[in-house]
Coordinates of C-alpha atoms (C1' of nucleotides) in Angstrom, one line a residue:
Chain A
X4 CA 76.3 60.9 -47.8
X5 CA 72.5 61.1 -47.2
X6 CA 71.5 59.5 -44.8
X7 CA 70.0 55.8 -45.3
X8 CA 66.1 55.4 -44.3
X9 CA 65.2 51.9 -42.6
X10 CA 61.7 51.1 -41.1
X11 CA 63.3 51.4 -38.0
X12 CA 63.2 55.1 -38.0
X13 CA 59.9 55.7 -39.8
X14 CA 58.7 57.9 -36.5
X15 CA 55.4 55.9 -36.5
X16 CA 57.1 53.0 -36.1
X17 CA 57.8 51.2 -32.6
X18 CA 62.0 51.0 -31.8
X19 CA 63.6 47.5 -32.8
X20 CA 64.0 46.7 -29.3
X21 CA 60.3 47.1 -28.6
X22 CA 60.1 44.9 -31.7
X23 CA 61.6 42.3 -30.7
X24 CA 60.4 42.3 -27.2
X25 CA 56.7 41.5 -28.8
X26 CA 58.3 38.9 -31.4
X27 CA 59.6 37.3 -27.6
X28 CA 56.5 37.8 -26.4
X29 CA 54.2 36.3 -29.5
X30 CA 56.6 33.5 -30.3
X31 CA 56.5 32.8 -26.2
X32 CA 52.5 32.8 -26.2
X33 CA 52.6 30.3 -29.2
X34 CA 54.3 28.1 -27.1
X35 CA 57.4 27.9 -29.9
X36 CA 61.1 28.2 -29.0
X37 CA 62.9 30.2 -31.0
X38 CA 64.5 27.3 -32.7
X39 CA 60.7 26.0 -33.5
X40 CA 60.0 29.9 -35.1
X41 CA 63.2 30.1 -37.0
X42 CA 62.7 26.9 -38.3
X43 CA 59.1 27.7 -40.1
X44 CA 60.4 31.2 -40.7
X45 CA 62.8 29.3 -42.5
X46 CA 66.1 31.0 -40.7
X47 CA 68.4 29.8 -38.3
X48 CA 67.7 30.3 -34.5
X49 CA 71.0 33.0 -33.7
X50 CA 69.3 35.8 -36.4
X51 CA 65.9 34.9 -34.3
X52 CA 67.4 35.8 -31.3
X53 CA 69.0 39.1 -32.9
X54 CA 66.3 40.3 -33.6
X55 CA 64.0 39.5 -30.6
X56 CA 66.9 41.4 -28.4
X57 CA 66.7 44.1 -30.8
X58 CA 70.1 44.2 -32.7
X59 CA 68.6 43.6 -35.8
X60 CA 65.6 44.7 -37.6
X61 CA 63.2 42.1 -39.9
X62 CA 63.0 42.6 -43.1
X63 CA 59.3 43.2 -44.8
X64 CA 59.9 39.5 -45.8
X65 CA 60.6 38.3 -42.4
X66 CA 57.6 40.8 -40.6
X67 CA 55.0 39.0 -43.3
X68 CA 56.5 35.7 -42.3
X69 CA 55.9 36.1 -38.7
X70 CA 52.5 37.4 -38.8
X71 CA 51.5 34.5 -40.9
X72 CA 53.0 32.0 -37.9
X73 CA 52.4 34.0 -34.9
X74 CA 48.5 34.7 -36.2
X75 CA 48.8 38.1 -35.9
X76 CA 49.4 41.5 -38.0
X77 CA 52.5 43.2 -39.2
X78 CA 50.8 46.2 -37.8
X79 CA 50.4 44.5 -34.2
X80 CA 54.2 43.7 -33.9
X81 CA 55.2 46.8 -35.4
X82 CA 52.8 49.0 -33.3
X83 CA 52.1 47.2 -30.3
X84 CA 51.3 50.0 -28.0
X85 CA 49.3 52.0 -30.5
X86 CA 46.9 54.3 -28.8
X87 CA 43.4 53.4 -28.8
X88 CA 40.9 55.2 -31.4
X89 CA 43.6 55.9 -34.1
X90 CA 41.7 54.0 -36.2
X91 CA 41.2 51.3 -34.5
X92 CA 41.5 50.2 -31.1
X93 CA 42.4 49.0 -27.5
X94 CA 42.2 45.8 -28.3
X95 CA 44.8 45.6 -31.2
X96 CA 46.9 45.7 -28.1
X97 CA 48.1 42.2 -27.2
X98 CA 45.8 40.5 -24.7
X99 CA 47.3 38.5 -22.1
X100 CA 46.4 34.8 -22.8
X101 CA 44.3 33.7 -19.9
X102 CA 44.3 30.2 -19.2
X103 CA 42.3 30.1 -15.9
X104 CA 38.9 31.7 -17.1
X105 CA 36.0 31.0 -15.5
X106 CA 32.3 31.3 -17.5
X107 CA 31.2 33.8 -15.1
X108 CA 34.0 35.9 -15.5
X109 CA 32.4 36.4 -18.9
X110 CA 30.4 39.6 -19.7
X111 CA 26.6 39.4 -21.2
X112 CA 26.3 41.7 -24.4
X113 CA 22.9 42.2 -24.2
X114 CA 19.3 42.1 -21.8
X115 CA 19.1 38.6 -23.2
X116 CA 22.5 37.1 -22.5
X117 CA 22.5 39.2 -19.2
X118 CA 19.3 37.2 -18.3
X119 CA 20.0 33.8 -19.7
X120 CA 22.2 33.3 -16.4
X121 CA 19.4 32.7 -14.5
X122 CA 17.3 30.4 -17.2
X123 CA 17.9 27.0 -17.8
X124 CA 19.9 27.7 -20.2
X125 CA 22.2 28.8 -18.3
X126 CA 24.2 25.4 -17.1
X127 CA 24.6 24.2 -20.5
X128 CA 26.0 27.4 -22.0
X129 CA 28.3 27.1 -18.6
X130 CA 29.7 24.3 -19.6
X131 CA 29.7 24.7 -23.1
X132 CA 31.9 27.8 -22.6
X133 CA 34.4 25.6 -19.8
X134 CA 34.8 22.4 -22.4
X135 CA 35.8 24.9 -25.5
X136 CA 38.2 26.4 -23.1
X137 CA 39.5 23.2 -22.0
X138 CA 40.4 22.7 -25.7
X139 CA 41.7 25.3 -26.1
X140 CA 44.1 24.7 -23.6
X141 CA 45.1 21.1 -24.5
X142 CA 45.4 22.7 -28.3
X143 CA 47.3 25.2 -27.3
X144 CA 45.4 27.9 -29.2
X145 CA 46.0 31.6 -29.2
X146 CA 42.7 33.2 -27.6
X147 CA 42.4 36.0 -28.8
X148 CA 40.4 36.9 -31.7
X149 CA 42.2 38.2 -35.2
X150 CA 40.4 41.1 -35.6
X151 CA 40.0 43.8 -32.7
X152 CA 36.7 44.0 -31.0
X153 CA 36.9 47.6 -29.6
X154 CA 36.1 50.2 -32.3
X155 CA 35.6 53.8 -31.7
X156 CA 32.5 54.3 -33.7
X157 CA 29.0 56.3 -34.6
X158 CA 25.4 54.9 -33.4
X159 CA 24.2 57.0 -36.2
X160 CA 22.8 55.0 -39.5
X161 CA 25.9 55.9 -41.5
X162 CA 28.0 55.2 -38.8
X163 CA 26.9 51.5 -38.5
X164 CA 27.4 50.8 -42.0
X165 CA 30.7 52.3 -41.9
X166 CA 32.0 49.7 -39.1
X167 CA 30.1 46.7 -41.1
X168 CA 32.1 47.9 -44.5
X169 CA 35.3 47.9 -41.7
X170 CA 34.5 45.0 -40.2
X171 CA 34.0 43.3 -44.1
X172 CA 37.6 44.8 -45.2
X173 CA 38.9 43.2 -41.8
X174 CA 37.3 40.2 -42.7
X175 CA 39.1 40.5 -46.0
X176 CA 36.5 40.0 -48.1
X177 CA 35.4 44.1 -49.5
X178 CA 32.2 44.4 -50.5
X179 CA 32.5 40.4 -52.1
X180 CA 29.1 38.3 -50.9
X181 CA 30.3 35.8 -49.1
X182 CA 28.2 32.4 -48.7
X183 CA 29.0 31.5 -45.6
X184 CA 30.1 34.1 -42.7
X185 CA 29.9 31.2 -39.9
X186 CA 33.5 30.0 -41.6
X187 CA 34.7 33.7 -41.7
X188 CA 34.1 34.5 -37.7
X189 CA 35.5 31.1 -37.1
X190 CA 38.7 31.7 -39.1
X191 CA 39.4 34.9 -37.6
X192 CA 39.3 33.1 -34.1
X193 CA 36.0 34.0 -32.6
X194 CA 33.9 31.3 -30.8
X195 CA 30.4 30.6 -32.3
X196 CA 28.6 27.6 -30.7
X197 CA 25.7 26.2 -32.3
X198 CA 23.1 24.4 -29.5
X199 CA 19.4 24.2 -28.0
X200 CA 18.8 27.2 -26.3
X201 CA 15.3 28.2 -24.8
X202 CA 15.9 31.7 -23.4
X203 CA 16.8 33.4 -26.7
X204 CA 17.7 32.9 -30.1
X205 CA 21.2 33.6 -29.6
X206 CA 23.1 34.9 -26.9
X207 CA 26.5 36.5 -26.8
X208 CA 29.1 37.0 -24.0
X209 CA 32.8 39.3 -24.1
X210 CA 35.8 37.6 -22.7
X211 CA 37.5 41.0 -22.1
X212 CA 40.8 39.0 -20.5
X213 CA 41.5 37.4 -23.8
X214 CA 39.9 40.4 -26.3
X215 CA 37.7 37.6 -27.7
X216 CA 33.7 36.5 -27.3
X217 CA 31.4 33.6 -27.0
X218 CA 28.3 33.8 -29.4
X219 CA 25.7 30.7 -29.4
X220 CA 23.2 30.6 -31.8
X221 CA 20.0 29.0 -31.1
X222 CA 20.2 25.2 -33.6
X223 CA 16.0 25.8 -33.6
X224 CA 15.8 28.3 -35.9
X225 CA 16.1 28.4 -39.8
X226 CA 19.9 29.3 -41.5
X227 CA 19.3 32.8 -42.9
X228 CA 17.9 33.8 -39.3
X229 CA 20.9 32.1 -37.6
X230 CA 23.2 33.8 -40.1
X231 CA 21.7 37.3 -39.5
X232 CA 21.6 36.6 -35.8
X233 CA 25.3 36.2 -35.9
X234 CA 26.1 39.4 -37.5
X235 CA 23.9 40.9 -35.4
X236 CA 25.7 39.7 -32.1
X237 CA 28.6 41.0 -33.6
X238 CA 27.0 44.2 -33.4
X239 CA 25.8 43.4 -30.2
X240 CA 29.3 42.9 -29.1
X241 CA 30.9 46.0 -30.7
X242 CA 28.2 48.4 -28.8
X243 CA 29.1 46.4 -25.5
X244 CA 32.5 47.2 -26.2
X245 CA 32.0 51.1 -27.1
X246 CA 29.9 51.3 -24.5
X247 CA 32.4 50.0 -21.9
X248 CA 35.1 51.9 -23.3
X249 CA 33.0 55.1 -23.2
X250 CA 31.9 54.3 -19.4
X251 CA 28.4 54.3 -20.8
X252 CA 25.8 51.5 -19.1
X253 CA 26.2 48.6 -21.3
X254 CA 22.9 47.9 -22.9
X255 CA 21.9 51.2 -23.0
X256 CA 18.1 51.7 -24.1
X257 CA 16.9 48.0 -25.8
X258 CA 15.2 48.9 -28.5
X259 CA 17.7 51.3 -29.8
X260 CA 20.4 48.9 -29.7
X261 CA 18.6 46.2 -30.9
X262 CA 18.0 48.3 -34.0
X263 CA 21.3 49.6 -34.1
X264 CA 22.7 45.8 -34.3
X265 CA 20.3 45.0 -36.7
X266 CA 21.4 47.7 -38.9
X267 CA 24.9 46.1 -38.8
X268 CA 23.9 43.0 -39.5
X269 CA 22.0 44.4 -42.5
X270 CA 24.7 46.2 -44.1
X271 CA 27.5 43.6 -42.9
X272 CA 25.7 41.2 -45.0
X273 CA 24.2 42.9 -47.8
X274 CA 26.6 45.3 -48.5
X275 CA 25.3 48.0 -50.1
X276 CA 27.2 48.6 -53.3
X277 CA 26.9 44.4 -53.8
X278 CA 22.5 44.2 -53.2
X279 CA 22.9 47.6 -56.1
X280 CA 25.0 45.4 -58.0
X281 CA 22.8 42.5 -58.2
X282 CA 19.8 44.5 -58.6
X283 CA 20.6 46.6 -61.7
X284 CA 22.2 42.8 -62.7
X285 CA 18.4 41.9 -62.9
X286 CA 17.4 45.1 -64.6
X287 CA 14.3 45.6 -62.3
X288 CA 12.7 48.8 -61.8
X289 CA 11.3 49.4 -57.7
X290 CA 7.7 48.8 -58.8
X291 CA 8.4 45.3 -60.7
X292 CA 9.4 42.8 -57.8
X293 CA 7.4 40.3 -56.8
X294 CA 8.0 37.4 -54.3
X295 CA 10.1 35.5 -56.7
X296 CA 13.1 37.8 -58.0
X297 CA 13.1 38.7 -54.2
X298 CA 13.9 35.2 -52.9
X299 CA 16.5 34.5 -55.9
X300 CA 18.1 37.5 -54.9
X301 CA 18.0 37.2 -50.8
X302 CA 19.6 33.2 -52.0
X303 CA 22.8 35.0 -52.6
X304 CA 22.9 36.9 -49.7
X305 CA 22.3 34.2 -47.3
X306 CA 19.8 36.0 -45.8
X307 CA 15.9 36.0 -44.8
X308 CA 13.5 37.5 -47.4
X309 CA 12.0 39.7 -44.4
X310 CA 15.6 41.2 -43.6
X311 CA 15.9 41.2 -48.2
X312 CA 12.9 43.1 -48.5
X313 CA 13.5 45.9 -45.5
X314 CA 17.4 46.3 -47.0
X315 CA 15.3 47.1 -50.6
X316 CA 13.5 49.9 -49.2
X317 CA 16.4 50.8 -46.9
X318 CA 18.4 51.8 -50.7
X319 CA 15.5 52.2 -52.4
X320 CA 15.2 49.6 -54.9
X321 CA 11.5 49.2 -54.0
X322 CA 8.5 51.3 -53.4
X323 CA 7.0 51.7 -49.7
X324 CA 4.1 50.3 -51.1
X325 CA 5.2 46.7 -52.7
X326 CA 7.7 46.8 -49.8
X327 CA 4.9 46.6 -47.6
X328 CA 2.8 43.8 -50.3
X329 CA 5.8 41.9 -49.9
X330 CA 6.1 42.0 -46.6
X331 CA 3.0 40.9 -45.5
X332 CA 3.2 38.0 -48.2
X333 CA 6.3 37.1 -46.5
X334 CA 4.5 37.4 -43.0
X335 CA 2.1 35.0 -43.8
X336 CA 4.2 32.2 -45.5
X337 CA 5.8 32.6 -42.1
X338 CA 2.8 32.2 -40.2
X339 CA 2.2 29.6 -42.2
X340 CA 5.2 27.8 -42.0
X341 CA 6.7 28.0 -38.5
X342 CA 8.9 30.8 -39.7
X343 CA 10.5 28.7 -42.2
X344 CA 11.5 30.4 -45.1
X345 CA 9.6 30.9 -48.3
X346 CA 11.4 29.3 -51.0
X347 CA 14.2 26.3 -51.1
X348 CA 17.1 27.5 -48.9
X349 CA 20.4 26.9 -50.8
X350 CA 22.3 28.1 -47.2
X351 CA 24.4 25.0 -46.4
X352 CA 25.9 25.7 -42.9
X353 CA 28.6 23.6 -41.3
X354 CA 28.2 24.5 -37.4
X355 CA 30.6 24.3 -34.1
X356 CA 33.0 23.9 -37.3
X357 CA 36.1 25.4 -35.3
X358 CA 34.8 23.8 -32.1
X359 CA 35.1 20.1 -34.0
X360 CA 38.6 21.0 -35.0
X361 CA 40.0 21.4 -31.6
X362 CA 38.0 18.8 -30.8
X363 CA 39.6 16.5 -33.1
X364 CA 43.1 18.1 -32.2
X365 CA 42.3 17.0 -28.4
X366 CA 41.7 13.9 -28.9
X367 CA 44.8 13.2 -30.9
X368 CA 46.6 14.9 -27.3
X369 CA 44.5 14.0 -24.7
X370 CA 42.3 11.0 -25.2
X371 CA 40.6 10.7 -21.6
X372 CA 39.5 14.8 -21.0
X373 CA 38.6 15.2 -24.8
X374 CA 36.8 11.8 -24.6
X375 CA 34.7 13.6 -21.5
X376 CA 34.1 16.6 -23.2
X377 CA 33.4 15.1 -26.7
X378 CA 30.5 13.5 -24.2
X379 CA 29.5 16.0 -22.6
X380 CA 28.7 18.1 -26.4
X381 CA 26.9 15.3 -27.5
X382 CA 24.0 15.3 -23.9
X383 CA 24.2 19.0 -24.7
X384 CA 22.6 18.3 -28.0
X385 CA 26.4 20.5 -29.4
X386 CA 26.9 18.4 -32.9
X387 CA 29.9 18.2 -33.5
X388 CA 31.3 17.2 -37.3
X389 CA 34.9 15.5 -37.0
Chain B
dT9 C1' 69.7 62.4 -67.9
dC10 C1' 71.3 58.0 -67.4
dC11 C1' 74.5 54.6 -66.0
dT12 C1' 78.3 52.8 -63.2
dT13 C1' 80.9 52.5 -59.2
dG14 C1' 82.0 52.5 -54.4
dG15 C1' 80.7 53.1 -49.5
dC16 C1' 77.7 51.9 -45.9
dG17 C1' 75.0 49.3 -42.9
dC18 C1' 71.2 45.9 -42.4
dC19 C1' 70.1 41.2 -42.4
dT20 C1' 71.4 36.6 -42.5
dG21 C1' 74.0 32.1 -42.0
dC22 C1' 77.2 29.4 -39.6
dA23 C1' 79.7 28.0 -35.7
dT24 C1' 80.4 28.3 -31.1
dT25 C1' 79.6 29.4 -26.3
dC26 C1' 76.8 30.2 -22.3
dC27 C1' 73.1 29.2 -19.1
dC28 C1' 69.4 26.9 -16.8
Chain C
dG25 C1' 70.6 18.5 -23.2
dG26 C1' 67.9 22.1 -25.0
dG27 C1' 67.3 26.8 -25.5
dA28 C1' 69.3 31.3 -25.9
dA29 C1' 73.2 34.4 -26.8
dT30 C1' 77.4 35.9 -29.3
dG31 C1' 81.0 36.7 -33.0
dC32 C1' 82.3 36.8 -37.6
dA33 C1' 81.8 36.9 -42.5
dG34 C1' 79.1 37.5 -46.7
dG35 C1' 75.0 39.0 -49.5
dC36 C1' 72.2 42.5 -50.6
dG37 C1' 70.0 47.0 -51.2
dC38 C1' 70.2 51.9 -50.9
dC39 C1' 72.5 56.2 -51.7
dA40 C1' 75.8 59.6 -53.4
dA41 C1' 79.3 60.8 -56.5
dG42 C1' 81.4 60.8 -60.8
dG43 C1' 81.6 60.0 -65.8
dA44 C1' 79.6 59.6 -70.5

DNA sequence: TCCTTGGCGCCTGCATTCCC
DNA sequence: GGGAATGCAGGCGCCAAGGA
């Protein structure tokens, strides 16, 4: 009789004992017994602990299951020791969940974050970073981010706008435009703070322990800008991360990585076959735009018309020369108008959204400590929707 | 070539026991 | 007492063999 295939022996795949160890060691970390995971799995507790010992292996049914509850990837309990630069990545290896961190144990991303530890700044995003820790803790979180933030990948142009269409299929969302990213980096784990700052308009730092970052945007400036500064730390992030991986210094030269970030924060949010889509949607030819299709377009994107109108020429949809009529109409509205931007903003953002759930979480656990920090966000000037 | 049948082994449920 | 481990039986899917 031929012999009878399981997933078990697919070479690629990890051995069922291995398996079951990171099941142990997942289900552990989520702070569930296996009577609690068998439960929402919807199987009883014996078959659980089958297969975390290894006599068994899950089904496909049972893998999806598990992912889904233990907020992680078929792939990551399948292949938990996959070697780094496959296609993706150290960190898809499970981090250990530190509970003890300390904010300086926290690397800065960039010459900005690096010297915001010695502005006045600095205290508030201290404690900022200890009090979404602490609720962390009392929620009982996992830390680490969903999506890996260690990616072997190109500097180069092309190379950048491959890891933003990676990042977008991590993301799940293709080459869809998406109105509100904030919501996406949130549900995927990652911390984004909205609050004062004075130093920079954002700042972001790595929590290599837990394979996850701290990102705070600046409340001061306009949506589209926040929104593009987010992406932009991501990118920010990445070439930390590739850069430590690499043993490379980890800003490397400024002004090439601050245009490298902003490339991937160009094509992360305008992807490029969605700003062609919506352009031959209009019909326009690169000599026709004027100030007005450009803003109804940018709406969609969420984005500023400045970073709109360089993403044009950057797939050229517009000529060099109305690009640069644009831009300098843009320039002075913005002169004009504090930097606001030209046009009603449709963006509707719902900051420290993640940060209000485990605060609301806290508070149904621990009324004093999540009473003192829900205080201390508020003289921080950290709003806080519950 | 297609369908049926039987063998095999995984996966699960249930009940029980063991251990801290 | 709660969590974890074990034993047994049944369901199910896959595969090979045989027959129409």
């Amino acid at each position: 009789m031929k012999k009878r295939v399981y997933l078990s022996e697919e070479p690629e795949i990890t051995d069922s004992v291995t398996v079951g160890g990171t099941i142990r060691e997942l289900r552990r970390r989520a702070h569930l017994s296996q009577g609690e995971l068998a439960r929402r799995l919807g199987m009883r507790q014996g078959p659980l602990c089958n297969l975390e010992q290894g006599k068994h292996f899950p089904s496909a049914q049972v893998l999806l299951r598990l992912a889904a509850i233990l907020n992680t990837t078929t792939d990551r309990i399948l292949r938990p020791e996959r070697p780094p630069d496959s296609d993706v990545t150290p960190s898809r290896q499970p981090a250990p969940c530190v509970t003890s961190l300390d904010p300086s144990e926290l690397a800065p991303t960039s010459p900005a974050a690096r010297s915001s530890i010695a502005s006045p700044d600095s205290a508030a995003v201290a404690s900022a970073t200890r009090d979404y820790l602490a609720l962390e803790d009392i929620c009982r979180v996992p830390r680490q981010a969903r999506i890996p933030l260690q990616i072997a990948f190109s500097t180069a142009p092309s190379g950048m706008a491959r890891l933003a269409a990676q990042f977008r299929t991590l993301f799940g969302i293709g080459d869809a435009v998406v109105f509100d990213p904030l919501e996406l980096f949130e549900n995927h784990g990652l911390r984004v703070v909205f609050m004062p700052l004075t130093s920079a308009p954002r700042l972001s730092f790595y929590d290599a322990p837990n394979g996850n970052v701290f990102i705070f945007i600046n409340t001061g400036i306009n949506p589209e800008k926040q929104m593009f500064g987010l992406a932009c730390e991501l990118g920010r992030i990445l070439l930390y991360t590739r850069a430590a991986f690499l043993k490379e210094p980890p800003f490397g030269r400024t002004a090439s990585a601050d245009k490298v970030a902003r490339h991937f924060a160009a094509c992360f949010l305008m992807p490029e076959t969605a700003v062609r889509t919506s352009v031959a949607q209009t019909g326009i030819r690169p000599d026709e735009w004027d100030l007005d299709l450009l803003l109804r377009l940018k709406h969609r994107f969420g984005v500023s018309a400045e970073a709109f109108n360089y993403r044009l020429l950057e797939l050229d949809l517009i000529t060099p020369r109305l690009q640069d009529e644009l831009r300098a109409s843009i320039k002075s509205h913005y002169d004009a108008h504090a930097f606001a931007e030209p046009g009603q903003s449709r963006r509707i953002l719902s900051p420290n959204g993640r940060l209000g759930d485990l605060l609301h979480t806290a508070l149904l656990r621990n009324e004093r400590e999540a009473r003192e920090i829900s205080a201390r966000l508020k003289k921080l000037a950290i709003h806080v929707e519950r």
